[in-house]
Coordinates of C-alpha atoms (C1' of nucleotides) in Angstrom, one line a residue:
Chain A
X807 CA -9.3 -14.2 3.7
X808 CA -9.2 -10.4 4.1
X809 CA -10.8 -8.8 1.3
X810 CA -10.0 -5.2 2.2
X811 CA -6.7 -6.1 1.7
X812 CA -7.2 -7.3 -1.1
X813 CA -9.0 -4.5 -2.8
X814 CA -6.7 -2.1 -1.2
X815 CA -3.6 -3.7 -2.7
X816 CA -5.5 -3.7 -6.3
X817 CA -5.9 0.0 -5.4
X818 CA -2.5 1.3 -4.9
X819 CA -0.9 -0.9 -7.7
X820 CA -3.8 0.7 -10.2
X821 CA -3.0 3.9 -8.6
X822 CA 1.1 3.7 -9.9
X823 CA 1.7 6.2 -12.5
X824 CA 3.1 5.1 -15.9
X825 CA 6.8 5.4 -17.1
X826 CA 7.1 4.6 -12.7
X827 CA 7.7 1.7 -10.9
X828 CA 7.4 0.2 -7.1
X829 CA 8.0 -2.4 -4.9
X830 CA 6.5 -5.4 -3.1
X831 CA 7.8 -3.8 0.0
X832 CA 6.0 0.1 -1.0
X833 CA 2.8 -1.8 -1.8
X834 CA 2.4 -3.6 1.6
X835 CA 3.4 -0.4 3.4
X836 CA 0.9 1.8 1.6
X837 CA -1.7 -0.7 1.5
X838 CA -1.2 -1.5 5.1
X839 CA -0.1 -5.1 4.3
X840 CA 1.9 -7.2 7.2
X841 CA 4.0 -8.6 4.6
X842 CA 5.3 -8.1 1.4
X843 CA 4.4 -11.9 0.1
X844 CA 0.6 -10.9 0.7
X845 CA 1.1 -8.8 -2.0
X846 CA 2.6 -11.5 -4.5
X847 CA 0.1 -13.3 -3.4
X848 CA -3.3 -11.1 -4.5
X849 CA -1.5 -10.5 -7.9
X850 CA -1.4 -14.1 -8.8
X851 CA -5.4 -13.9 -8.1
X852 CA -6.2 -10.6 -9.3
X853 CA -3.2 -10.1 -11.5
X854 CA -6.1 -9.4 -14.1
X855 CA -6.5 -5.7 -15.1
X856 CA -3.6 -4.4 -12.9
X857 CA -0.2 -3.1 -14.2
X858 CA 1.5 -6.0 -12.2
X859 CA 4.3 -5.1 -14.6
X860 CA 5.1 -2.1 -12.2
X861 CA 5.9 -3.8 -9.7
X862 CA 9.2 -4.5 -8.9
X863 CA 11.5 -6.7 -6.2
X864 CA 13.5 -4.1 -3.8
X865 CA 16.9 -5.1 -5.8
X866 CA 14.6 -3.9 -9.4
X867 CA 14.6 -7.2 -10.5
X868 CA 11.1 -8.6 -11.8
X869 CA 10.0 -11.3 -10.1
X870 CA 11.8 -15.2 -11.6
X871 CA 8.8 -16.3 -13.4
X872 CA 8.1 -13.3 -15.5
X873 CA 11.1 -13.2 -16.8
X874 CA 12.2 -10.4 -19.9
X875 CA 8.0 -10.2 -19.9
X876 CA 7.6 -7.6 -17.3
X877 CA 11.1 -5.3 -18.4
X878 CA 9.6 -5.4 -21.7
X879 CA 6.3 -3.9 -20.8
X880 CA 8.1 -1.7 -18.6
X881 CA 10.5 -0.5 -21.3
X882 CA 7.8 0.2 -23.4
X883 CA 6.2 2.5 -21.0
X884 CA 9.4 4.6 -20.7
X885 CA 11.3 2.9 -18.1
X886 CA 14.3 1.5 -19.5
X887 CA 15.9 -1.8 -18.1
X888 CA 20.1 -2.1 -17.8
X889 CA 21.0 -5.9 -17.7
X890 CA 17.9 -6.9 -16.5
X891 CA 17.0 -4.4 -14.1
X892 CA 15.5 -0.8 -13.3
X893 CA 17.3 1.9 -11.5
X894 CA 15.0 2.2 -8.7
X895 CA 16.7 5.1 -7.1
X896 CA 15.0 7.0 -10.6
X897 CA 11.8 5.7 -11.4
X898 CA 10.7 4.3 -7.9
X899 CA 7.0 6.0 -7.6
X900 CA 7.3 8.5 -4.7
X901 CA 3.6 8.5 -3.9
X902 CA 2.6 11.7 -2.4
Chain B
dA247 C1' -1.3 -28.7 15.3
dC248 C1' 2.9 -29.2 12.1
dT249 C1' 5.4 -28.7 7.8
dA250 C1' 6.2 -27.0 3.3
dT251 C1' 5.8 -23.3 0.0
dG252 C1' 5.6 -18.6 -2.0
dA253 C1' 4.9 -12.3 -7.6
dC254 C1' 9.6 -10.7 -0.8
dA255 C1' 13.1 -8.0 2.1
dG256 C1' 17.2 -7.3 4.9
dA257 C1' 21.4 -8.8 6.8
dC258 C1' 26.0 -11.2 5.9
dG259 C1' 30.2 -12.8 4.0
Chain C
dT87 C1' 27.8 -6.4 -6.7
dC88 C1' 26.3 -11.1 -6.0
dG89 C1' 24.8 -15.4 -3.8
dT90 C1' 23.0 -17.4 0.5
dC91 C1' 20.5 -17.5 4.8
dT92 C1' 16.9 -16.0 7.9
dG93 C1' 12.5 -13.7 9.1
dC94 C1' 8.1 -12.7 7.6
dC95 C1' 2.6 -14.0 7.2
dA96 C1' -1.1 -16.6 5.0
dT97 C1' -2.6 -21.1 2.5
dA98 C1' -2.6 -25.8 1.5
dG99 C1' -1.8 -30.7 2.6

DNA sequence: ACTATGACAGACG
DNA sequence: TCGTCTGCCATAG
């Protein structure tokens, strides 16, 4: 297992800002991940205290099994969900 | 060593 | 815009 990765994917997804949003794809790029599905993978273990909720497919759909869960979080926090999904173009965290 | 599976993404029709 | 197929990398059986 690769641990760094680990902690550094926990790290950038604690480090998105609220009312924003970002995807698998952002993740794994800033966190230096090969792949995208790493990053599903260390939120399933350390899904814990991290705004998984914030993270978002690249279409802005939430992933299948969390369902109206995650949008509703999401719409809470100030980003509002059309049929389902978020406008990425607008609230995709532009980390810099 | 091989196959199947998965919190995904991009290309195609 | 939507549904499907293929590529991706790590784990589990």
């Amino acid at each position: 297992m690769d641990e760094a990765l680990h902690e550094r994917v926990r790290d950038v997804v604690a480090a998105i800002p609220e009312g924003r949003v970002a995807t698998y794809g952002d993740i794994a790029a800033l966190a230096g991940a090969p792949t995208p599905r790493l990053v599903g993978r260390v939120l399933r273990e350390d899904g814990g205290d991290l705004p998984w909720h914030r993270v978002l497919r690249a279409t802005g759909k939430p992933a299948d099994h969390l369902g109206g869960e995650q949008l509703a979080r999401l719409a809470d926090e100030g980003v509002p969900a059309r049929d389902g999904r978020v406008e990425l173009g607008r609230y995709r965290w532009d980390p810099r």
